Coordinates of C-alpha atoms in Angstrom, one line a residue:
M22 CA 0.0 0.0 0.0
K23 CA 1.3 3.4 -0.9
E24 CA 2.4 5.6 2.0
S25 CA 0.3 8.7 2.6
K26 CA 1.9 12.1 3.1
Y27 CA 1.3 12.0 6.8
D28 CA 2.9 8.5 7.1
K29 CA 6.0 10.0 5.4
I30 CA 6.1 13.0 7.7
E31 CA 5.8 10.7 10.7
K32 CA 8.6 8.5 9.3
A33 CA 10.8 11.5 8.7
E34 CA 10.3 12.8 12.3
R35 CA 11.2 9.4 13.7
S36 CA 14.3 9.3 11.6
M37 CA 15.6 12.6 12.8
P38 CA 18.4 12.5 15.4
S39 CA 17.2 12.8 19.0
V40 CA 18.5 15.6 21.2
A41 CA 19.6 13.2 24.0
G42 CA 21.4 10.7 21.7
G43 CA 23.2 13.4 19.8
L44 CA 24.1 15.4 22.9
G45 CA 25.6 12.3 24.5
W46 CA 28.0 11.7 21.6
L47 CA 28.8 15.4 21.3
V48 CA 29.6 15.6 25.0
W49 CA 31.9 12.6 24.7
S50 CA 33.6 14.4 21.8
G51 CA 33.9 17.5 23.9
T52 CA 35.3 15.5 26.8
A53 CA 38.1 14.2 24.6
S54 CA 38.9 17.8 23.5
V55 CA 38.8 19.0 27.1
A56 CA 41.2 16.2 28.2
N57 CA 43.6 17.1 25.4
S58 CA 43.5 20.8 26.2
V59 CA 44.0 20.5 29.9
L60 CA 46.6 17.7 29.8
L61 CA 48.7 19.5 27.3
W62 CA 48.8 22.7 29.5
I63 CA 49.6 20.5 32.5
F64 CA 52.6 19.0 30.7
I65 CA 54.0 22.3 29.6
A66 CA 53.3 24.0 33.0
R67 CA 55.2 21.2 34.8
W68 CA 58.1 20.5 32.4
R69 CA 58.7 24.0 30.9
D70 CA 59.0 27.4 32.5
A71 CA 56.2 30.0 32.8
E72 CA 57.6 32.1 30.0
E73 CA 57.3 29.3 27.5
L74 CA 53.8 28.5 28.7
G75 CA 53.0 32.2 28.1
R76 CA 54.4 32.0 24.6
F77 CA 52.5 28.8 23.9
T78 CA 49.3 30.5 25.2
I79 CA 49.8 33.3 22.6
V80 CA 50.3 30.9 19.7
M81 CA 47.3 28.8 20.7
G82 CA 45.2 31.9 21.2
L83 CA 46.0 33.1 17.7
Y84 CA 45.3 29.7 16.3
A85 CA 41.9 29.5 18.1
L86 CA 41.0 32.9 16.6
F87 CA 41.5 31.7 13.0
Y88 CA 40.3 28.1 13.8
N89 CA 36.9 29.5 14.6
V90 CA 36.9 31.9 11.7
C91 CA 38.0 29.5 9.0
A92 CA 34.5 27.8 9.0
L93 CA 33.0 31.3 8.7
G94 CA 30.5 30.5 11.5
L95 CA 28.4 28.6 9.0
S96 CA 27.9 25.5 11.3
P97 CA 24.4 26.5 12.4
Y98 CA 23.4 27.4 8.9
L99 CA 24.8 24.1 7.5
V100 CA 23.0 22.0 10.1
S101 CA 19.7 23.9 9.4
E102 CA 20.0 23.5 5.6
I103 CA 21.1 19.9 5.7
S104 CA 18.3 19.0 8.2
R105 CA 15.7 20.8 6.1
R106 CA 16.9 19.1 2.9
R107 CA 17.0 15.7 4.6
E108 CA 13.5 16.0 5.9
R109 CA 12.3 17.1 2.4
N110 CA 14.0 14.1 0.9
L111 CA 12.3 11.7 3.3
T112 CA 8.9 13.1 2.7
A113 CA 9.2 13.7 -1.1
D114 CA 7.6 11.6 -3.8
G115 CA 10.6 10.5 -5.8
G116 CA 14.3 10.6 -5.1
E117 CA 15.9 13.9 -4.3
K118 CA 18.9 12.4 -2.6
N119 CA 21.5 14.3 -4.6
I120 CA 20.1 17.7 -3.5
I121 CA 21.9 17.1 -0.2
F122 CA 25.2 15.9 -1.7
R123 CA 25.3 18.8 -4.2
F124 CA 25.0 21.2 -1.2
I125 CA 27.7 19.3 0.8
G126 CA 30.1 19.3 -2.2
S127 CA 29.7 23.0 -2.8
A128 CA 30.1 23.7 0.9
A129 CA 33.3 21.6 1.0
I130 CA 34.9 23.6 -1.8
F131 CA 33.8 26.9 -0.1
L132 CA 35.2 26.0 3.3
T133 CA 38.4 24.6 2.0
A134 CA 39.1 27.9 0.3
S135 CA 38.2 29.7 3.5
G136 CA 40.7 27.6 5.5
T137 CA 43.5 28.3 3.0
V138 CA 42.9 32.1 3.3
C139 CA 42.8 31.9 7.1
A140 CA 46.1 30.0 7.1
A141 CA 47.8 32.8 5.2
L142 CA 46.2 35.5 7.4
M143 CA 47.3 33.7 10.6
A144 CA 50.9 33.4 9.3
A145 CA 51.0 37.1 8.6
S146 CA 49.2 38.3 11.7
V147 CA 51.7 36.7 14.2
F148 CA 54.3 39.3 13.1
F149 CA 52.0 42.0 14.5
V150 CA 51.0 40.1 17.7
S151 CA 54.4 39.2 19.0
D152 CA 58.1 40.1 18.6
S153 CA 59.2 36.7 19.9
A154 CA 61.0 34.5 17.2
P155 CA 59.8 31.2 18.8
V156 CA 56.2 32.5 18.8
R157 CA 56.4 33.5 15.1
V158 CA 57.9 30.3 13.9
A159 CA 55.4 28.1 15.8
A160 CA 52.5 30.2 14.6
V161 CA 53.5 30.0 11.0
V162 CA 53.9 26.2 11.2
L163 CA 50.6 25.8 13.0
S164 CA 48.7 27.9 10.5
A165 CA 48.9 25.0 8.0
A166 CA 46.4 23.1 10.2
L167 CA 43.7 25.5 9.2
V168 CA 43.7 24.3 5.6
P169 CA 41.8 21.0 6.4
T170 CA 39.9 22.5 9.3
G171 CA 37.0 24.0 7.2
A172 CA 36.3 20.7 5.6
I173 CA 36.5 18.9 9.0
T174 CA 33.9 21.4 10.4
L175 CA 31.6 20.5 7.4
A176 CA 32.1 16.8 8.1
E177 CA 31.1 17.3 11.7
T178 CA 27.9 19.2 10.8
V179 CA 27.0 16.5 8.3
A180 CA 27.5 13.8 11.0
V181 CA 25.2 15.7 13.5
S182 CA 22.5 16.4 10.8
F183 CA 22.4 12.7 9.8
G184 CA 22.3 11.5 13.4
R185 CA 25.8 10.1 13.2
A186 CA 27.3 12.0 16.1
R187 CA 28.9 8.7 17.1
L188 CA 31.2 9.0 14.1
M189 CA 32.2 12.5 15.1
A190 CA 32.9 11.2 18.7
I191 CA 35.2 8.4 17.3
V192 CA 37.2 10.8 15.1
T193 CA 37.5 13.4 17.8
T194 CA 38.6 10.8 20.3
L195 CA 41.3 9.5 17.9
E196 CA 42.4 13.0 17.0
N197 CA 42.7 14.2 20.6
A198 CA 44.5 11.0 21.7
L199 CA 47.1 11.6 19.0
R200 CA 47.2 15.3 19.9
T201 CA 48.0 14.4 23.5
V202 CA 50.4 11.5 23.2
V203 CA 52.6 12.8 20.4
P204 CA 53.2 16.3 21.9
L205 CA 53.9 14.7 25.3
I206 CA 56.6 12.7 23.7
L207 CA 58.0 15.8 22.0
I208 CA 57.9 17.8 25.3
L209 CA 59.7 15.1 27.2
L210 CA 62.4 14.8 24.5
G211 CA 62.9 18.5 24.7
Y212 CA 61.7 19.5 21.2
P213 CA 60.9 23.2 20.6
M214 CA 57.4 24.6 20.3
W215 CA 57.3 24.6 16.5
A216 CA 57.7 20.8 16.5
I217 CA 54.7 20.4 18.8
C218 CA 52.7 22.6 16.4
L219 CA 53.8 20.5 13.4
S220 CA 52.4 17.4 15.1
F221 CA 49.0 19.3 15.4
V222 CA 49.1 19.8 11.6
A223 CA 49.7 16.1 11.0
V224 CA 46.9 15.0 13.3
R225 CA 44.4 17.4 11.6
I226 CA 45.2 15.7 8.3
V227 CA 44.6 12.3 9.8
A228 CA 41.2 13.4 11.1
L229 CA 40.1 14.6 7.7
G230 CA 41.3 11.3 6.1
V231 CA 39.1 9.3 8.5
Y232 CA 36.0 11.4 7.5
L233 CA 36.8 10.8 3.8
L234 CA 37.1 7.1 4.4
A235 CA 33.8 7.1 6.3
A236 CA 32.1 8.9 3.4
G237 CA 33.0 6.0 1.2
K238 CA 31.0 5.7 -2.0
N239 CA 29.0 8.8 -1.1
L240 CA 32.1 10.8 -2.2
A241 CA 31.2 10.1 -5.8
L242 CA 27.8 11.9 -5.2
F243 CA 29.4 15.1 -4.1
A244 CA 29.2 17.7 -6.8
F245 CA 29.6 21.5 -7.3
D246 CA 26.4 23.4 -7.6
R247 CA 26.6 27.1 -8.6
N248 CA 23.4 28.0 -6.9
D249 CA 24.3 26.4 -3.6
F250 CA 27.8 28.0 -3.8
A251 CA 26.2 31.4 -4.5
A252 CA 23.7 30.9 -1.5
L253 CA 26.7 30.2 0.8
A254 CA 28.5 33.2 -0.5
K255 CA 25.4 35.3 0.2
V256 CA 24.9 34.3 3.8
A257 CA 28.6 33.9 4.6
P258 CA 29.4 37.6 5.4
T259 CA 26.8 37.8 8.2
F260 CA 27.9 34.5 9.7
A261 CA 31.6 35.2 9.1
G262 CA 31.3 38.6 10.7
T263 CA 29.5 37.0 13.7
I264 CA 32.2 34.4 14.2
I265 CA 35.1 36.9 13.7
F266 CA 33.8 39.1 16.4
A267 CA 32.9 36.1 18.6
S268 CA 36.4 34.8 18.2
L269 CA 37.8 38.3 19.0
N270 CA 35.7 38.2 22.2
W271 CA 37.5 35.1 23.2
Q272 CA 41.0 36.2 22.1
I273 CA 41.1 39.9 22.8
P274 CA 42.1 39.2 26.5
I275 CA 45.1 37.1 25.3
I276 CA 46.1 39.6 22.6
L277 CA 46.0 42.5 25.2
L278 CA 47.9 40.5 27.7
A279 CA 50.6 39.7 25.0
R280 CA 50.9 43.4 24.2
L281 CA 50.3 45.1 27.5
S282 CA 51.3 42.7 30.3
A283 CA 54.0 40.1 31.2
E284 CA 54.2 36.6 29.8
T285 CA 53.5 35.3 33.3
E286 CA 50.1 37.0 33.2
S287 CA 49.4 35.3 29.9
A288 CA 50.3 32.0 31.5
R289 CA 47.9 32.6 34.4
F290 CA 45.1 33.5 32.1
G291 CA 46.0 30.5 29.9
V292 CA 45.7 27.9 32.7
A293 CA 42.5 29.5 34.1
S294 CA 40.9 29.7 30.7
R295 CA 41.4 26.0 30.2
F296 CA 38.3 25.5 32.3
L297 CA 36.3 27.7 29.9
I298 CA 36.8 25.1 27.2
P299 CA 34.5 22.4 28.8
A300 CA 31.8 25.0 29.2
A301 CA 32.1 26.3 25.6
I302 CA 32.1 22.7 24.3
F303 CA 29.1 21.8 26.3
A304 CA 27.2 24.9 25.2
A305 CA 28.0 24.4 21.6
S306 CA 27.2 20.6 21.7
Y307 CA 23.9 21.3 23.5
A308 CA 22.9 24.0 21.0
C309 CA 24.0 21.9 18.0
S310 CA 22.1 18.7 19.2
M311 CA 18.9 20.7 19.8
Q312 CA 18.9 22.6 16.6
P313 CA 17.3 20.0 14.3
A314 CA 14.4 19.7 16.8
L315 CA 14.2 23.5 17.0
I316 CA 13.9 23.7 13.2
R317 CA 11.1 21.2 13.2
H318 CA 9.2 23.2 15.9
Y319 CA 9.8 26.4 14.0
E320 CA 8.3 24.8 10.8
K321 CA 5.2 24.1 12.8
S322 CA 4.8 27.5 14.5
V323 CA 6.9 30.3 16.0
G324 CA 5.1 29.7 19.4
A325 CA 6.2 26.0 19.5
A326 CA 9.8 27.0 18.7
A327 CA 9.8 29.8 21.3
S328 CA 8.5 27.4 24.0
Y329 CA 11.0 24.7 23.1
L330 CA 13.9 27.2 23.1
S331 CA 12.9 28.7 26.4
R332 CA 12.8 25.4 28.1
M333 CA 16.2 24.2 26.7
A334 CA 17.8 27.6 27.5
S335 CA 16.5 27.6 31.0
Y336 CA 18.1 24.3 31.8
A337 CA 21.5 25.5 30.6
L338 CA 21.1 28.8 32.4
I339 CA 20.4 27.2 35.8
L340 CA 23.1 24.6 35.4
T341 CA 25.9 27.1 34.5
A342 CA 24.9 29.4 37.4
A343 CA 25.1 26.5 39.8
A344 CA 28.6 25.7 38.4
A345 CA 29.7 29.3 38.8
M346 CA 28.6 29.3 42.5
L347 CA 30.9 26.3 43.2
A348 CA 34.0 28.0 41.6
P349 CA 35.2 30.0 44.7
L350 CA 35.2 26.7 46.7
L351 CA 37.2 24.7 44.1
S352 CA 39.3 27.0 42.0
R353 CA 42.5 27.1 44.1
V354 CA 42.4 23.4 44.9
V355 CA 41.9 22.4 41.3
L356 CA 44.6 24.8 39.9
T357 CA 47.1 23.6 42.4
A358 CA 46.4 19.9 41.8
L359 CA 46.6 20.2 38.0
F360 CA 49.2 22.9 37.3
G361 CA 51.2 23.2 40.5
E362 CA 51.4 25.6 43.4
K363 CA 52.9 28.4 41.3
Y364 CA 49.5 28.8 39.5
A365 CA 47.4 28.9 42.6
D366 CA 47.2 32.7 42.3
A367 CA 45.2 32.2 39.0
A368 CA 42.2 31.3 41.2
Q369 CA 40.5 34.7 41.1
T370 CA 40.9 34.8 37.3
L371 CA 39.2 31.3 37.1
E372 CA 36.3 32.4 39.3
I373 CA 35.6 35.4 37.2
L374 CA 35.7 33.3 34.0
A375 CA 33.3 30.8 35.7
V376 CA 30.8 33.6 36.1
S377 CA 31.2 34.7 32.5
V378 CA 30.2 31.1 31.4
V379 CA 26.6 31.9 32.4
P380 CA 25.9 34.7 29.8
F381 CA 28.2 33.0 27.3
S382 CA 26.2 29.8 27.3
L383 CA 23.0 31.7 27.0
V384 CA 24.3 33.6 23.9
I385 CA 25.3 30.3 22.2
I386 CA 22.0 28.7 22.7
A387 CA 19.9 31.7 21.9
A388 CA 21.8 32.3 18.7
R389 CA 20.3 29.1 17.3
G390 CA 16.9 30.7 17.7
L391 CA 18.1 33.6 15.7
V392 CA 19.2 31.3 12.9
A393 CA 15.9 29.6 12.9
A394 CA 14.1 33.0 12.7
N395 CA 16.5 34.2 9.9
A396 CA 17.7 36.9 12.2
Q397 CA 21.4 36.1 12.4
H398 CA 22.2 39.7 11.8
V399 CA 21.2 40.3 15.5
D400 CA 23.9 37.9 16.6
L401 CA 26.4 39.8 14.4
F402 CA 25.5 43.1 16.1
A403 CA 25.7 41.5 19.6
N404 CA 29.2 40.2 18.9
I405 CA 30.4 43.5 17.4
F406 CA 29.0 45.2 20.5
G407 CA 30.6 42.6 22.8
A408 CA 34.0 42.8 21.1
A409 CA 34.0 46.6 21.4
I410 CA 33.1 46.4 25.1
G411 CA 35.7 43.8 25.7
L412 CA 38.4 45.8 24.0
C413 CA 37.6 49.0 25.8
A414 CA 37.4 47.3 29.2
G415 CA 40.5 45.3 28.5
L416 CA 42.5 48.4 27.6
L417 CA 41.5 49.9 30.9
L418 CA 41.9 46.9 33.1
V419 CA 44.7 44.7 31.7
P420 CA 47.6 47.1 32.2
K421 CA 46.8 47.4 35.9
Y422 CA 45.2 44.1 36.8
G423 CA 46.7 41.6 34.3
A424 CA 44.9 38.3 34.0
V425 CA 42.2 39.3 36.4
G426 CA 41.5 42.5 34.4
A427 CA 41.3 40.4 31.2
A428 CA 38.8 38.0 32.7
T429 CA 36.7 40.9 34.0
A430 CA 36.6 42.5 30.6
Q431 CA 35.5 39.2 29.0
M432 CA 32.7 38.7 31.6
L433 CA 31.3 42.2 30.9
S434 CA 31.4 41.5 27.1
F435 CA 29.4 38.3 27.4
F436 CA 26.9 39.8 29.9
L437 CA 26.0 42.7 27.6
M438 CA 25.8 40.4 24.6
S439 CA 23.3 38.1 26.4
L440 CA 21.1 41.2 27.1
V441 CA 21.0 42.0 23.4
V442 CA 20.3 38.5 22.1
V443 CA 17.7 37.5 24.8
G444 CA 16.0 40.9 24.6
Y445 CA 15.6 40.6 20.8
L446 CA 14.3 37.1 20.9
S447 CA 11.8 38.0 23.6
F448 CA 10.4 40.6 21.3
R449 CA 10.6 38.6 18.0
M450 CA 9.4 35.1 19.3
K451 CA 6.3 35.4 21.4
G452 CA 6.5 32.8 24.0
F453 CA 10.3 33.0 24.5
W454 CA 10.4 33.6 28.3
L455 CA 13.6 33.2 30.4
W456 CA 13.0 35.7 33.2
R457 CA 12.2 33.2 35.9
A458 CA 15.3 31.1 35.3
A459 CA 17.3 34.3 34.8
A460 CA 16.1 35.7 38.1
V461 CA 17.1 32.6 40.1
S462 CA 20.5 32.5 38.4
F463 CA 21.1 36.2 39.0
V464 CA 20.4 35.9 42.7
G465 CA 22.8 33.1 43.0
L466 CA 25.6 35.1 41.2
L467 CA 24.9 38.1 43.4
I468 CA 25.8 36.0 46.4
I469 CA 29.2 34.9 45.1
L470 CA 30.4 38.2 43.4
P471 CA 31.5 39.8 46.7
I472 CA 33.5 36.6 47.5
I473 CA 35.3 36.8 44.1
W474 CA 36.1 40.5 44.3
K475 CA 37.2 40.4 47.8

């Protein structure tokens, strides 16, 4: 018996990836990335001096800036488009399978070109950021890792959209295992920083190779489509502008510390900011896993999407506020246990950064609602505003307060961004309501702020 339209829609909804399943694998991937990041900083902190850790922090900060930029911030757009096309294929009369693969092929070409441009820009920009020869050599070597990064980002969004977050978890685990073991060997053998960076480049290439092998015979279906390429080029400036300023929000403190403070202050901020990575990965994973469901709700009605987004954002808001309240109790103990007694004085920096996670997570999740509503220009404005606030506050605070001033500037930036994004969504999407969860979280943060700024 021929399937009815409603049978096909029900089948399509059942086949879409679940939030819980996707989030589980994405959190596993994030855990592997966190382990790599923290362990590597521990190795360098314990086996090299603080000045070298400061130089390494500058190189990795610059890399992180262009790493985020090289995919042009298109991940939310790619997940939305692939999810929409996949659902359309599952409910269509007749095969439209190639509509997805033409889009993916066009995106692969677009993002590989973007990665190549970012590699050249990173190699050039290090000569402005630092006068240190080891920093310059290491950054030029590491810039080559950006060439395959755009294509890897695309592969990860395809895996999430097709409910194959398990593949992403496997590749990420393999990559981070190699990116931990190989540099550790190089550190113990006394190799310089550029050799460690070269190992990162090799591991990125291995990760891309695994994704290509997993694609298998589907590689033959990838094709270039002029219309899809033009559509990507049309939306890319908004998303790229957003991710550029979002990356600047993250890296402005490190850049200012490199220019206006001592390398030891960069080292303190570097070890404290390691704990921002788990929060950032969780927020991004959470937002990414819920986006296909958010798109389905938005296709039904704006009210359904607003209710769903409010519920999911409230969970994250309360959880991050609770974690921030624990920071004053645990920061010094954790820093001393992981990095040694000489980094115990980074505790105040870590506590301020823990508070900044609350508005940051809210911005990441709410931004998916902006993409669903085709209002990503608001996210761009919020990030421009946040970067400007972070830069101005950093210029005032970093010369006097070092790492603590840099963390405070970043917290102010994220807080003001969250006001812009949440305020707009409350106006645009009737039913988007966070004030109850926000009030509970705000009261909790008010309790610990005097403890942090004692």
